[in-house]
Short mmCIF file of C-alpha atoms in Angstrom, two decimals:
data_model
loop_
_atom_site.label_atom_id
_atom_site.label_comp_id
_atom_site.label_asym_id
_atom_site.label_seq_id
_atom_site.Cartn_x
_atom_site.Cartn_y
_atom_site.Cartn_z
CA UNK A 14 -4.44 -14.32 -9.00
CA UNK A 15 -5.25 -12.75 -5.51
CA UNK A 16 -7.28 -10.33 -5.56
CA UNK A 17 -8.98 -7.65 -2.56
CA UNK A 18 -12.15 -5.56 -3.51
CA UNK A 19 -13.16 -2.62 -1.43
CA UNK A 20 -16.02 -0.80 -0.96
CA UNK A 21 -16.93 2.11 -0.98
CA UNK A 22 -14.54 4.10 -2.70
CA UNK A 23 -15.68 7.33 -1.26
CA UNK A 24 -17.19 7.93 1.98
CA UNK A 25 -18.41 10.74 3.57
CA UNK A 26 -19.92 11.31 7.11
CA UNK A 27 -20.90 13.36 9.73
CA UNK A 28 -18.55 14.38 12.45
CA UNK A 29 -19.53 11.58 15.39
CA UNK A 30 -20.69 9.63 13.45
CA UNK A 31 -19.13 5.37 12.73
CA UNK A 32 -17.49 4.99 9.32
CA UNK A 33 -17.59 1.53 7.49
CA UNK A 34 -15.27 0.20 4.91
CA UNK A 35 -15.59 -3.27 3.89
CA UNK A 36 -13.36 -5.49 2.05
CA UNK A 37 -13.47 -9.09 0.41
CA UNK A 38 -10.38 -11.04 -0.72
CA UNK A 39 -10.39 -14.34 -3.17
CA UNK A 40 -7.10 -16.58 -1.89
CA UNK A 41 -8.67 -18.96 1.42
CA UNK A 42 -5.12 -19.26 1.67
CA UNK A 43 -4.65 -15.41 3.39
CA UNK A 44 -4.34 -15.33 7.01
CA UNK A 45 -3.04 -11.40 7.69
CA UNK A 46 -5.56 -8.40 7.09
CA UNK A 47 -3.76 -4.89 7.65
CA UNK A 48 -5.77 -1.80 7.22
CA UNK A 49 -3.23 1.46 6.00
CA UNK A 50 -4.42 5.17 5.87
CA UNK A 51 -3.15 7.48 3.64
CA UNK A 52 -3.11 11.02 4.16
CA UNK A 53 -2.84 13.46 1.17
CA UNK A 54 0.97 13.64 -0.01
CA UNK A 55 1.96 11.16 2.65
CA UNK A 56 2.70 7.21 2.41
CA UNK A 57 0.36 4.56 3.33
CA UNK A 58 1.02 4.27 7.26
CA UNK A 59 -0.48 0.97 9.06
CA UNK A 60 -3.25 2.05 12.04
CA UNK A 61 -4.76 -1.73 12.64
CA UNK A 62 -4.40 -5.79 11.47
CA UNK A 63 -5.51 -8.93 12.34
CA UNK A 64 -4.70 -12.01 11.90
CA UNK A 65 -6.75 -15.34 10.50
CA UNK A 66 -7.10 -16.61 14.01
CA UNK A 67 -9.10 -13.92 15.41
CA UNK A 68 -12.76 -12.72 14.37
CA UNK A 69 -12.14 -9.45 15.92
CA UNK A 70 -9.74 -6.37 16.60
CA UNK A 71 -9.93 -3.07 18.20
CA UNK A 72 -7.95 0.00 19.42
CA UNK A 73 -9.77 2.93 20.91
CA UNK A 74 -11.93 3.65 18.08
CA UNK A 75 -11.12 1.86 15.30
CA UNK A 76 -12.44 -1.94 15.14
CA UNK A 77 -11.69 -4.73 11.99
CA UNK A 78 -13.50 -7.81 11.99
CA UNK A 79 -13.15 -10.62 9.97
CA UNK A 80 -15.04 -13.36 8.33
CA UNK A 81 -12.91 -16.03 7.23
CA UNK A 82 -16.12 -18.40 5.85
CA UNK A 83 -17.54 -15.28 3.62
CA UNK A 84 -13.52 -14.11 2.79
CA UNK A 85 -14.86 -10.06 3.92
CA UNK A 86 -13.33 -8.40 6.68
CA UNK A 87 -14.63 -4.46 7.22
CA UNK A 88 -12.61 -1.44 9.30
CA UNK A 89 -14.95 0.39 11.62
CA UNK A 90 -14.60 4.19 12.89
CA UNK A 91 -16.60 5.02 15.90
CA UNK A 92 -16.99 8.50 16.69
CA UNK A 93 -15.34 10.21 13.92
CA UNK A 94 -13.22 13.29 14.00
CA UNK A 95 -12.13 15.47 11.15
CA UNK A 96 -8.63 13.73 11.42
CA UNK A 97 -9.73 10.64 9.97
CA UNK A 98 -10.37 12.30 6.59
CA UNK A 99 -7.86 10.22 4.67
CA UNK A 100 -7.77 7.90 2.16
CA UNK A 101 -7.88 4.06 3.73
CA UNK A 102 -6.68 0.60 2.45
CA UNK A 103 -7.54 -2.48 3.07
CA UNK A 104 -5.03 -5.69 1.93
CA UNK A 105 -4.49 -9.24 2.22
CA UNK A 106 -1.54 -11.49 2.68
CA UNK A 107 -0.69 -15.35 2.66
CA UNK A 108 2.31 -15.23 4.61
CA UNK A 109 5.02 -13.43 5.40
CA UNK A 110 7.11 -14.52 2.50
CA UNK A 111 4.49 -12.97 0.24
CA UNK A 112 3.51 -10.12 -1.18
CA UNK A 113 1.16 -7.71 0.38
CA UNK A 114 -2.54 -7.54 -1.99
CA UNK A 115 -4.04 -4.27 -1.56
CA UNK A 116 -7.69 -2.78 -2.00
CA UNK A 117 -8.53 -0.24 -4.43
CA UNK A 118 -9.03 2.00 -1.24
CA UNK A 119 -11.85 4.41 0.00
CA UNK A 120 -11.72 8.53 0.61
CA UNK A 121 -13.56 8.87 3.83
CA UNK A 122 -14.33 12.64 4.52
CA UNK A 123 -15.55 13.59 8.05
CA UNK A 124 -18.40 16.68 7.45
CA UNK A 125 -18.26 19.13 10.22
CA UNK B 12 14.73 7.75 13.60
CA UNK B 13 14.64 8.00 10.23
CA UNK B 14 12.30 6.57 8.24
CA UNK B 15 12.01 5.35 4.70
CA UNK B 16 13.64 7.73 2.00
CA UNK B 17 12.94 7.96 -1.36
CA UNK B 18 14.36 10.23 -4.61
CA UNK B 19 13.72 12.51 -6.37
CA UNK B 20 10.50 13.46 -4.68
CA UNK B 21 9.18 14.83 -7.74
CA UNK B 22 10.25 14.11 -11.83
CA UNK B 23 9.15 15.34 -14.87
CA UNK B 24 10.59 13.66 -17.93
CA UNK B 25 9.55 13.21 -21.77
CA UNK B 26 8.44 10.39 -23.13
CA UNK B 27 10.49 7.80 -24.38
CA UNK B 28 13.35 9.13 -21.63
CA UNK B 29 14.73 6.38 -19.05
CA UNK B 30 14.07 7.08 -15.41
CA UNK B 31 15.43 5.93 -12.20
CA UNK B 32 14.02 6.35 -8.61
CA UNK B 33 15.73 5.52 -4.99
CA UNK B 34 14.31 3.94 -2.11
CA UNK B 35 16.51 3.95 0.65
CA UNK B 36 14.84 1.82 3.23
CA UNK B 37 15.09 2.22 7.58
CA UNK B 38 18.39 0.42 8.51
CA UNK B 39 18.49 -3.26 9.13
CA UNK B 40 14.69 -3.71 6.99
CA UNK B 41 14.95 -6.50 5.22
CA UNK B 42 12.10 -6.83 2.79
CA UNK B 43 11.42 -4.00 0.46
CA UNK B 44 8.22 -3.20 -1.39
CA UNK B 45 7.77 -1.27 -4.77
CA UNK B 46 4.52 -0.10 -5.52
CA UNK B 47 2.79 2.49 -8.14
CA UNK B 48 -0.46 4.37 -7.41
CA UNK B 49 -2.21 5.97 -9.97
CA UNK B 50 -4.12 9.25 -9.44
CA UNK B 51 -7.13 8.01 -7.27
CA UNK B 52 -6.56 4.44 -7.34
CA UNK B 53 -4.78 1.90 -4.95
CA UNK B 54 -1.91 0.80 -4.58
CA UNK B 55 -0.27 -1.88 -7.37
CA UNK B 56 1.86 -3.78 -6.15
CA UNK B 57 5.38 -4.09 -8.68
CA UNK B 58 8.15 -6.01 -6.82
CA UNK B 59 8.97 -7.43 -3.51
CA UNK B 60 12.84 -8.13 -2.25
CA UNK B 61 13.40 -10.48 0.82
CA UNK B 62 17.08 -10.82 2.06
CA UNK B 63 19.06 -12.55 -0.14
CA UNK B 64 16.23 -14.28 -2.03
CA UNK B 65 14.74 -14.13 -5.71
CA UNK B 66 13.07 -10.88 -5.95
CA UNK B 67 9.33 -11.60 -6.92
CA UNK B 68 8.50 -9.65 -9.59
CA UNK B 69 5.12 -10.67 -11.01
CA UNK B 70 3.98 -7.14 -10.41
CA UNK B 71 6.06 -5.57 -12.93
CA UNK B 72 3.66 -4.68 -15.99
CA UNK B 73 6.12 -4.68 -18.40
CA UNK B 74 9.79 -5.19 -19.74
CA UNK B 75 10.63 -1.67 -19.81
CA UNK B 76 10.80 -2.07 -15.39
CA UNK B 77 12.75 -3.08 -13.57
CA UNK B 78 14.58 -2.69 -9.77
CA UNK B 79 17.40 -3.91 -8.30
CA UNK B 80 18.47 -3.82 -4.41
CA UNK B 81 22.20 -3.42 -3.56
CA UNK B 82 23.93 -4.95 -0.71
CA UNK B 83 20.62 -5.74 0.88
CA UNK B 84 20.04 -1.84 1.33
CA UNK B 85 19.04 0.57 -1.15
CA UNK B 86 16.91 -0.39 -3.89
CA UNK B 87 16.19 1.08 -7.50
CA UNK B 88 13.22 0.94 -9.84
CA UNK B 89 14.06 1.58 -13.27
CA UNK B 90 11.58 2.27 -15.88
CA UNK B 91 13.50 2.34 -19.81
CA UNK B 92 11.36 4.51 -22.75
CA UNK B 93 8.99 6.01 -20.37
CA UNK B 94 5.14 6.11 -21.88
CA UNK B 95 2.16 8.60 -20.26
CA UNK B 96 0.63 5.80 -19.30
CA UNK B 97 3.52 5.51 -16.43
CA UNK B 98 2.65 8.87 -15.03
CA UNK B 99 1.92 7.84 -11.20
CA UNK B 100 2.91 7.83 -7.61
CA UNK B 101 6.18 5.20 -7.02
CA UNK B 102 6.15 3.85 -3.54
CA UNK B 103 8.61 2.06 -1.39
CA UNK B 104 7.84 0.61 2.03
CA UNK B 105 10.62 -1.99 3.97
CA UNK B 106 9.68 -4.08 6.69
CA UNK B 107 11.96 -5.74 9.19
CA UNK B 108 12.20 -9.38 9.88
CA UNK B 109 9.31 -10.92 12.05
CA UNK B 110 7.18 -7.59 11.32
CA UNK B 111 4.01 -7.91 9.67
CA UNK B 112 3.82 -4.05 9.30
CA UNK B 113 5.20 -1.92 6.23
CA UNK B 114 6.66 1.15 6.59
CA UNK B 115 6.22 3.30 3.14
CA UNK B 116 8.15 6.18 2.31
CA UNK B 117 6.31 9.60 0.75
CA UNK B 118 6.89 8.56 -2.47
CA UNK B 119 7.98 9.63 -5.78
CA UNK B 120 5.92 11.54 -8.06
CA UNK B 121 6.75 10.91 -11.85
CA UNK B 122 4.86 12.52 -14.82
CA UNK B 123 5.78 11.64 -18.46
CA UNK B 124 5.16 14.63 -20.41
#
């Protein structure tokens, strides 16, 4: 079946610093890429996609990119601030009449 | 307004005891999304509900679940002779019609003592 693998699983970095998470998925067949964050006793809450048509995505300081050829598509955090400490989740989806695959996820802590 | 609802936000039950948890989704959502996350891990996904169509429920790991959606609105997951191993965080997220995004709720919390 469908499956997403994310890395890392924990991530921790200085304050400023960029924060990579990367994901692959198996199914060719995907075309939507949502990234969720999840912050501690709170749902999953969606903070950027993209879609198969587009190599590239951004919104003030968080970027995705994709690479449908390789099937990896990665989240990038530019100048971090102690608010993105949160757990983040990368998924994959077929269509819209489908179910949502998710990653495994990755802790990201922002040191001060 | 309000957003996606679910109860109890926290049960404790012994083993072998039947459970039910309540999503009530945002008004007018019409897919609905059950999912279970284990302590650290992602998110599994358990059962999926679109309109008026056959649920997909490939997720479900075993006979003992199961979730039903009334009326198109609320939905319930229902998990018969609980085991440990079921101990996790339940989550429900709806999503309207020609909306790629999912809106979760907080969750339920259920540990099998």
């Amino acid at each position: 079946g469908e499956n997403v693998e994310q890395h890392p699983s924990t991530l921790s970095v200085q304050e400023g610093d960029s924060a990579v998470i990367k994901c692959t998925y198996s199914d060719s067949a995907s075309n939507y890429f949502p990234w969720y964050k999840q912050e501690l006793g709170k749902g999953p809450q969606l903070i950027i996609d993209i879609r198969s048509n587009v190599g590239e995505k951004k919104d003030q300081r968080i970027a995705v990119t994709l690479n449908k050829t390789a099937k990896h598509f990665s989240l990038h955090i530019t100048e971090t601030q102690p608010e993105d400490s949160a757990v983040y989740f990368c998924a994959a989806r077929k269509s819209s009449a489908s179910k949502i695959i998710f990653g495994s996820g990755t802790r990201l802590s922002i040191r001060p | 307004g309000a957003g996606v609802s679910q109860s109890p936000s926290n049960k404790v039950t012994e083993k072998g005891k039947d459970v039910e948890l309540r999503c009530d989704p945002i008004s007018g959502h019409t897919a609905l999304y059950w999912y279970r996350q284990s302590l650290g891990q992602g998110l599994e996904f358990l059962i999926y509900f679109q309109g008026n169509s056959a649920p997909d429920k490939s997720g479900l790991p075993s006979d003992r679940f199961s979730a039903e959606r009334t009326g198109g609105s609320v939905s319930t997951l229902t998990i018969q002779r609980t085991q440990q191993e079921d101990s996790a965080v339940y989550l429900c997220a709806s999503r309207p019609v020609g909306v790629n995004e999912q809106f979760f709720g907080p969750g339920t919390r259920l540990t099998v003592l």
